[in-house]
PDB file of C-alpha atoms in Angstrom:
ATOM      1  CA  MET W 147      -8.563   3.759 -19.999  1.00  0.00           C
ATOM      2  CA  ASN W 148     -11.923   5.445 -19.497  1.00  0.00           C
ATOM      3  CA  SER W 149     -12.666   9.113 -18.887  1.00  0.00           C
ATOM      4  CA  ARG W 150     -13.052   8.598 -15.115  1.00  0.00           C
ATOM      5  CA  LYS W 151      -9.468   7.314 -14.922  1.00  0.00           C
ATOM      6  CA  VAL W 152      -8.182  10.203 -17.059  1.00  0.00           C
ATOM      7  CA  VAL W 153      -9.895  12.688 -14.738  1.00  0.00           C
ATOM      8  CA  TYR W 154      -8.439  10.861 -11.720  1.00  0.00           C
ATOM      9  CA  LEU W 155      -4.944  11.016 -13.240  1.00  0.00           C
ATOM     10  CA  PHE W 156      -5.343  14.716 -14.027  1.00  0.00           C
ATOM     11  CA  PHE W 157      -6.546  15.808 -10.595  1.00  0.00           C
ATOM     12  CA  THR W 158      -4.213  13.597  -8.547  1.00  0.00           C
ATOM     13  CA  SER W 159      -1.224  14.794 -10.589  1.00  0.00           C
ATOM     14  CA  LEU W 160      -2.388  18.380 -10.147  1.00  0.00           C
ATOM     15  CA  LEU W 161      -2.744  17.913  -6.385  1.00  0.00           C
ATOM     16  CA  ILE W 162       0.601  16.156  -5.937  1.00  0.00           C
ATOM     17  CA  GLY W 163       2.425  18.742  -8.060  1.00  0.00           C
ATOM     18  CA  SER W 164       0.766  21.674  -6.286  1.00  0.00           C
ATOM     19  CA  ILE W 165       1.503  20.406  -2.787  1.00  0.00           C
ATOM     20  CA  SER W 166       5.116  19.462  -3.562  1.00  0.00           C
ATOM     21  CA  GLY W 167       5.837  22.868  -5.108  1.00  0.00           C
ATOM     22  CA  ALA W 168       4.197  24.689  -2.197  1.00  0.00           C
ATOM     23  CA  ILE W 169       6.230  22.696   0.343  1.00  0.00           C
ATOM     24  CA  VAL W 170       9.504  23.436  -1.468  1.00  0.00           C
ATOM     25  CA  GLY W 171       8.581  27.114  -1.907  1.00  0.00           C
ATOM     26  CA  LEU W 172       7.737  27.494   1.791  1.00  0.00           C
ATOM     27  CA  ALA W 173      10.923  25.690   2.817  1.00  0.00           C
ATOM     28  CA  LEU W 174      13.084  27.938   0.613  1.00  0.00           C
ATOM     29  CA  GLU W 175      11.632  31.213   1.918  1.00  0.00           C
ATOM     30  CA  TRP W 176       9.931  30.384   5.190  1.00  0.00           C
ATOM     31  CA  SER W 177      10.911  33.686   6.795  1.00  0.00           C
ATOM     32  CA  VAL W 178       9.413  35.691   3.902  1.00  0.00           C
ATOM     33  CA  TYR W 179       6.031  33.945   4.139  1.00  0.00           C
ATOM     34  CA  THR W 180       5.822  34.064   7.933  1.00  0.00           C
ATOM     35  CA  ALA W 181       7.236  37.564   8.472  1.00  0.00           C
ATOM     36  CA  GLU W 182       4.030  39.599   8.372  1.00  0.00           C
ATOM     37  CA  GLY W 183       1.372  37.439   9.943  1.00  0.00           C
ATOM     38  CA  ALA W 184      -1.186  34.836   8.975  1.00  0.00           C
ATOM     39  CA  MET W 185      -2.640  36.677   5.955  1.00  0.00           C
ATOM     40  CA  ASN W 186       0.790  37.008   4.350  1.00  0.00           C
ATOM     41  CA  PHE W 187       1.345  33.279   4.896  1.00  0.00           C
ATOM     42  CA  LEU W 188      -2.106  32.395   3.505  1.00  0.00           C
ATOM     43  CA  PHE W 189      -1.703  34.488   0.357  1.00  0.00           C
ATOM     44  CA  GLY W 190       1.845  33.206  -0.110  1.00  0.00           C
ATOM     45  CA  LEU W 191       0.631  29.616   0.211  1.00  0.00           C
ATOM     46  CA  ILE W 192      -2.195  30.207  -2.280  1.00  0.00           C
ATOM     47  CA  TRP W 193       0.274  31.753  -4.732  1.00  0.00           C
ATOM     48  CA  LEU W 194       2.691  28.817  -4.347  1.00  0.00           C
ATOM     49  CA  LEU W 195      -0.121  26.293  -4.813  1.00  0.00           C
ATOM     50  CA  GLY W 196      -1.292  28.126  -7.943  1.00  0.00           C
ATOM     51  CA  ILE W 197       2.115  28.445  -9.573  1.00  0.00           C
ATOM     52  CA  SER W 198       2.924  24.822  -8.731  1.00  0.00           C
ATOM     53  CA  ALA W 199      -0.408  23.726 -10.216  1.00  0.00           C
ATOM     54  CA  ALA W 200       0.587  25.457 -13.466  1.00  0.00           C
ATOM     55  CA  PHE W 201       3.891  23.571 -13.480  1.00  0.00           C
ATOM     56  CA  SER W 202       2.134  20.277 -12.813  1.00  0.00           C
ATOM     57  CA  ILE W 203      -0.136  20.921 -15.815  1.00  0.00           C
ATOM     58  CA  ILE W 204       3.002  21.401 -17.915  1.00  0.00           C
ATOM     59  CA  SER W 205       4.206  18.032 -16.622  1.00  0.00           C
ATOM     60  CA  GLN W 206       0.929  16.415 -17.686  1.00  0.00           C
ATOM     61  CA  MET W 207       1.263  17.854 -21.192  1.00  0.00           C
ATOM     62  CA  GLY W 208       4.797  16.477 -21.305  1.00  0.00           C
ATOM     63  CA  PHE W 209       3.594  13.064 -20.170  1.00  0.00           C
ATOM     64  CA  PHE W 210       0.984  12.710 -22.897  1.00  0.00           C
ATOM     65  CA  ALA W 211       3.423  14.139 -25.464  1.00  0.00           C
ATOM     66  CA  TYR W 212       5.970  11.479 -24.460  1.00  0.00           C
ATOM     67  CA  LEU W 213       3.384   8.692 -24.755  1.00  0.00           C
ATOM     68  CA  THR W 214       2.815   9.856 -28.349  1.00  0.00           C
ATOM     69  CA  VAL W 215       6.545  10.206 -29.099  1.00  0.00           C
ATOM     70  CA  HIS W 216       7.196   6.760 -27.614  1.00  0.00           C
ATOM     71  CA  ARG W 217       4.629   5.155 -29.951  1.00  0.00           C
ATOM     72  CA  LEU W 218       6.113   7.065 -32.917  1.00  0.00           C
ATOM     73  CA  GLY W 219       9.617   5.966 -31.917  1.00  0.00           C
ATOM     74  CA  LEU W 220       8.573   2.330 -31.729  1.00  0.00           C
ATOM     75  CA  GLY W 221       6.998   2.624 -35.171  1.00  0.00           C
ATOM     76  CA  LEU W 222       9.922   4.496 -36.714  1.00  0.00           C
ATOM     77  CA  PHE W 223      12.726   2.285 -35.363  1.00  0.00           C
ATOM     78  CA  LYS W 224      10.727  -0.955 -35.829  1.00  0.00           C
ATOM     79  CA  THR W 225      12.059  -2.654 -32.672  1.00  0.00           C
ATOM     80  CA  ALA W 226      11.926  -1.689 -29.012  1.00  0.00           C
ATOM     81  CA  LYS W 227      15.626  -2.598 -28.679  1.00  0.00           C
ATOM     82  CA  LEU W 228      16.754  -0.038 -31.269  1.00  0.00           C
ATOM     83  CA  TRP W 229      14.378   2.629 -29.912  1.00  0.00           C
ATOM     84  CA  ASN W 230      15.774   2.024 -26.408  1.00  0.00           C
ATOM     85  CA  LYS W 231      19.326   2.525 -27.709  1.00  0.00           C
ATOM     86  CA  VAL W 232      18.281   5.847 -29.246  1.00  0.00           C
ATOM     87  CA  GLN W 233      16.697   6.884 -25.938  1.00  0.00           C
ATOM     88  CA  VAL W 234      19.888   5.987 -24.014  1.00  0.00           C
ATOM     89  CA  VAL W 235      21.928   8.205 -26.362  1.00  0.00           C
ATOM     90  CA  VAL W 236      19.473  11.082 -25.857  1.00  0.00           C
ATOM     91  CA  ILE W 237      19.608  10.595 -22.048  1.00  0.00           C
ATOM     92  CA  ALA W 238      23.425  10.813 -22.124  1.00  0.00           C
ATOM     93  CA  PHE W 239      23.252  13.903 -24.342  1.00  0.00           C
ATOM     94  CA  VAL W 240      20.768  15.639 -22.022  1.00  0.00           C
ATOM     95  CA  ILE W 241      22.825  14.896 -18.888  1.00  0.00           C
ATOM     96  CA  PHE W 242      25.931  16.257 -20.659  1.00  0.00           C
ATOM     97  CA  ASP W 243      24.016  19.377 -21.733  1.00  0.00           C
ATOM     98  CA  LEU W 244      22.638  19.949 -18.230  1.00  0.00           C
ATOM     99  CA  ILE W 245      26.199  20.021 -16.969  1.00  0.00           C
ATOM    100  CA  TYR W 246      28.269  21.589 -19.725  1.00  0.00           C
ATOM    101  CA  LEU W 247      25.885  24.048 -21.378  1.00  0.00           C
ATOM    102  CA  ARG W 248      24.735  25.419 -18.024  1.00  0.00           C
ATOM    103  CA  TYR W 249      28.393  25.761 -17.066  1.00  0.00           C
ATOM    104  CA  LEU W 250      29.140  27.709 -20.268  1.00  0.00           C
ATOM    105  CA  ALA W 251      26.101  29.949 -19.816  1.00  0.00           C
ATOM    106  CA  PHE W 252      26.320  30.703 -16.098  1.00  0.00           C
ATOM    107  CA  VAL W 253      29.867  30.122 -14.879  1.00  0.00           C
ATOM    108  CA  GLN W 254      31.109  32.721 -12.421  1.00  0.00           C
ATOM    109  CA  GLU W 255      34.607  33.443 -11.254  1.00  0.00           C
ATOM    110  CA  GLY W 256      35.898  30.689  -9.005  1.00  0.00           C
ATOM    111  CA  GLU W 257      33.437  28.058 -10.257  1.00  0.00           C
ATOM    112  CA  THR W 258      34.409  24.920 -12.120  1.00  0.00           C
ATOM    113  CA  VAL W 259      32.315  22.529 -14.182  1.00  0.00           C
ATOM    114  CA  PHE W 260      31.932  20.391 -11.053  1.00  0.00           C
ATOM    115  CA  HIS W 261      29.631  23.052  -9.541  1.00  0.00           C
ATOM    116  CA  TYR W 262      27.104  22.086 -12.255  1.00  0.00           C
ATOM    117  CA  VAL W 263      27.377  18.297 -11.888  1.00  0.00           C
ATOM    118  CA  LEU W 264      25.366  17.655  -8.714  1.00  0.00           C
ATOM    119  CA  MET W 265      21.840  18.434  -9.934  1.00  0.00           C
ATOM    120  CA  PRO W 266      22.017  16.397 -13.200  1.00  0.00           C
ATOM    121  CA  VAL W 267      23.640  13.450 -11.422  1.00  0.00           C
ATOM    122  CA  LEU W 268      20.947  13.482  -8.709  1.00  0.00           C
ATOM    123  CA  LEU W 269      18.275  13.627 -11.424  1.00  0.00           C
ATOM    124  CA  LEU W 270      19.880  10.627 -13.151  1.00  0.00           C
ATOM    125  CA  ILE W 271      20.054   8.638  -9.892  1.00  0.00           C
ATOM    126  CA  TYR W 272      16.432   9.500  -9.120  1.00  0.00           C
ATOM    127  CA  GLY W 273      15.463   8.496 -12.664  1.00  0.00           C
ATOM    128  CA  LEU W 274      17.224   5.140 -12.244  1.00  0.00           C
ATOM    129  CA  ILE W 275      15.303   4.472  -9.020  1.00  0.00           C
ATOM    130  CA  VAL W 276      11.940   5.382 -10.542  1.00  0.00           C
ATOM    131  CA  ALA W 277      12.701   3.367 -13.702  1.00  0.00           C
ATOM    132  CA  TYR W 278      13.606   0.358 -11.546  1.00  0.00           C
ATOM    133  CA  LEU W 279      10.287   0.646  -9.688  1.00  0.00           C
ATOM    134  CA  LYS W 280       8.376   0.971 -12.974  1.00  0.00           C
ATOM    135  CA  ALA W 281      10.144  -2.049 -14.491  1.00  0.00           C
ATOM    136  CA  LYS W 282       9.560  -4.064 -11.320  1.00  0.00           C
ATOM    137  CA  ASP W 283       5.823  -3.297 -11.399  1.00  0.00           C
ATOM    138  CA  THR W 284       5.428  -3.921 -15.144  1.00  0.00           C
ATOM    139  CA  ASN W 285       8.257  -5.491 -17.161  1.00  0.00           C
ATOM    140  CA  GLN W 286      11.946  -4.953 -17.884  1.00  0.00           C
ATOM    141  CA  GLY W 287      11.121  -3.290 -21.199  1.00  0.00           C
ATOM    142  CA  ALA W 288       9.716  -0.317 -19.288  1.00  0.00           C
ATOM    143  CA  PHE W 289      13.074   0.583 -17.684  1.00  0.00           C
ATOM    144  CA  ILE W 290      14.624   2.706 -20.474  1.00  0.00           C
ATOM    145  CA  PRO W 291      11.391   4.535 -21.433  1.00  0.00           C
ATOM    146  CA  ALA W 292      10.785   5.363 -17.754  1.00  0.00           C
ATOM    147  CA  LEU W 293      14.351   6.622 -17.326  1.00  0.00           C
ATOM    148  CA  PHE W 294      14.033   8.660 -20.518  1.00  0.00           C
ATOM    149  CA  PHE W 295      10.799  10.216 -19.327  1.00  0.00           C
ATOM    150  CA  ILE W 296      12.127  11.188 -15.903  1.00  0.00           C
ATOM    151  CA  VAL W 297      15.453  12.569 -17.169  1.00  0.00           C
ATOM    152  CA  VAL W 298      14.767  13.959 -20.641  1.00  0.00           C
ATOM    153  CA  VAL W 299      11.125  15.030 -20.507  1.00  0.00           C
ATOM    154  CA  THR W 300      11.499  16.557 -17.030  1.00  0.00           C
ATOM    155  CA  THR W 301      14.538  18.499 -18.272  1.00  0.00           C
ATOM    156  CA  ILE W 302      12.664  19.789 -21.329  1.00  0.00           C
ATOM    157  CA  GLU W 303       9.788  20.917 -19.105  1.00  0.00           C
ATOM    158  CA  TRP W 304      12.320  22.521 -16.747  1.00  0.00           C
ATOM    159  CA  VAL W 305      14.008  24.660 -19.451  1.00  0.00           C
ATOM    160  CA  PRO W 306      12.301  27.988 -18.543  1.00  0.00           C
ATOM    161  CA  ALA W 307      13.745  27.822 -15.016  1.00  0.00           C
ATOM    162  CA  LEU W 308      17.121  26.559 -16.275  1.00  0.00           C
ATOM    163  CA  THR W 309      17.525  29.573 -18.551  1.00  0.00           C
ATOM    164  CA  VAL W 310      16.932  31.977 -15.637  1.00  0.00           C
ATOM    165  CA  ASN W 311      19.304  30.042 -13.323  1.00  0.00           C
ATOM    166  CA  ASP W 312      17.764  31.482 -10.144  1.00  0.00           C
ATOM    167  CA  PRO W 313      18.202  28.776  -7.430  1.00  0.00           C
ATOM    168  CA  LYS W 314      14.794  29.537  -5.894  1.00  0.00           C
ATOM    169  CA  TRP W 315      12.962  29.173  -9.202  1.00  0.00           C
ATOM    170  CA  LEU W 316      15.007  26.126 -10.190  1.00  0.00           C
ATOM    171  CA  TRP W 317      13.620  24.254  -7.179  1.00  0.00           C
ATOM    172  CA  ILE W 318      10.087  25.711  -7.131  1.00  0.00           C
ATOM    173  CA  TYR W 319       9.691  24.750 -10.793  1.00  0.00           C
ATOM    174  CA  PHE W 320      11.468  21.398 -10.461  1.00  0.00           C
ATOM    175  CA  ALA W 321       9.563  19.979  -7.461  1.00  0.00           C
ATOM    176  CA  PRO W 322       6.063  19.898  -9.012  1.00  0.00           C
ATOM    177  CA  LEU W 323       7.434  18.700 -12.345  1.00  0.00           C
ATOM    178  CA  LEU W 324       9.328  15.811 -10.794  1.00  0.00           C
ATOM    179  CA  ALA W 325       6.562  14.866  -8.348  1.00  0.00           C
ATOM    180  CA  ALA W 326       3.832  14.917 -11.009  1.00  0.00           C
ATOM    181  CA  ASN W 327       6.005  13.102 -13.564  1.00  0.00           C
ATOM    182  CA  THR W 328       6.863  10.390 -11.059  1.00  0.00           C
ATOM    183  CA  TRP W 329       3.235   9.957 -10.013  1.00  0.00           C
ATOM    184  CA  GLN W 330       1.985   9.738 -13.603  1.00  0.00           C
ATOM    185  CA  LEU W 331       4.651   7.241 -14.572  1.00  0.00           C
ATOM    186  CA  LEU W 332       4.109   4.957 -11.587  1.00  0.00           C
ATOM    187  CA  ILE W 333       0.290   5.053 -11.606  1.00  0.00           C
ATOM    188  CA  LEU W 334      -0.410   4.699 -15.347  1.00  0.00           C
ATOM    189  CA  HIS W 335      -0.052   0.914 -15.522  1.00  0.00           C
ATOM    190  CA  ARG W 336      -2.376   0.545 -12.532  1.00  0.00           C
ATOM    191  CA  LEU W 337      -5.023   2.656 -14.262  1.00  0.00           C
ATOM    192  CA  THR W 338      -4.697   0.816 -17.578  1.00  0.00           C
ATOM    193  CA  GLY W 339      -4.360  -2.634 -15.990  1.00  0.00           C
ATOM    194  CA  ASN W 340      -0.986  -3.338 -17.636  1.00  0.00           C
ATOM    195  CA  GLN W 341       0.731  -4.711 -14.540  1.00  0.00           C
ATOM    196  CA  ALA W 342       3.198  -7.560 -14.509  1.00  0.00           C
ATOM    197  CA  LYS W 343       1.605 -10.954 -14.088  1.00  0.00           C
TER     198      LYS W 343
END
């Protein structure tokens, strides 16, 4: 992969993350951004684009960190099969933590653990869809690493918003992370030329 492709990956991921975060932010608080005229909307949009760009840069750091960890994992566990089993265990652990630890930390009167199930389950379903698309475009061996990246790495990047537990920030932070992570995962093999024959 040459420098032109790296620059393309960086700026397209930045753009996709910024726009997705801005759209979610506007949708969540449309009345706030449109209440005081066009200038309020413009400055609000610029702020949302900027904060979402920062989150998409975090997603890019996570992506390149995972590529390194994946190579280390393959080297450490000697076979892709064993490394995939380790990744599946970590995925299950992260989904459990997203449900149970958030429940322990933020439960309010009248809530049950089931109030904290929806978001992790939707993330897992989304991860399965993206992993299927990645495996279809490349090879079946890409399924577990792609699922791991979408579920585990996105969750790690999402931790600052998870610890605050403010619904607005959960979604404003999550949208650019997920959009940029998905884009990077699904475009990488096209940039490197490692597509299925």
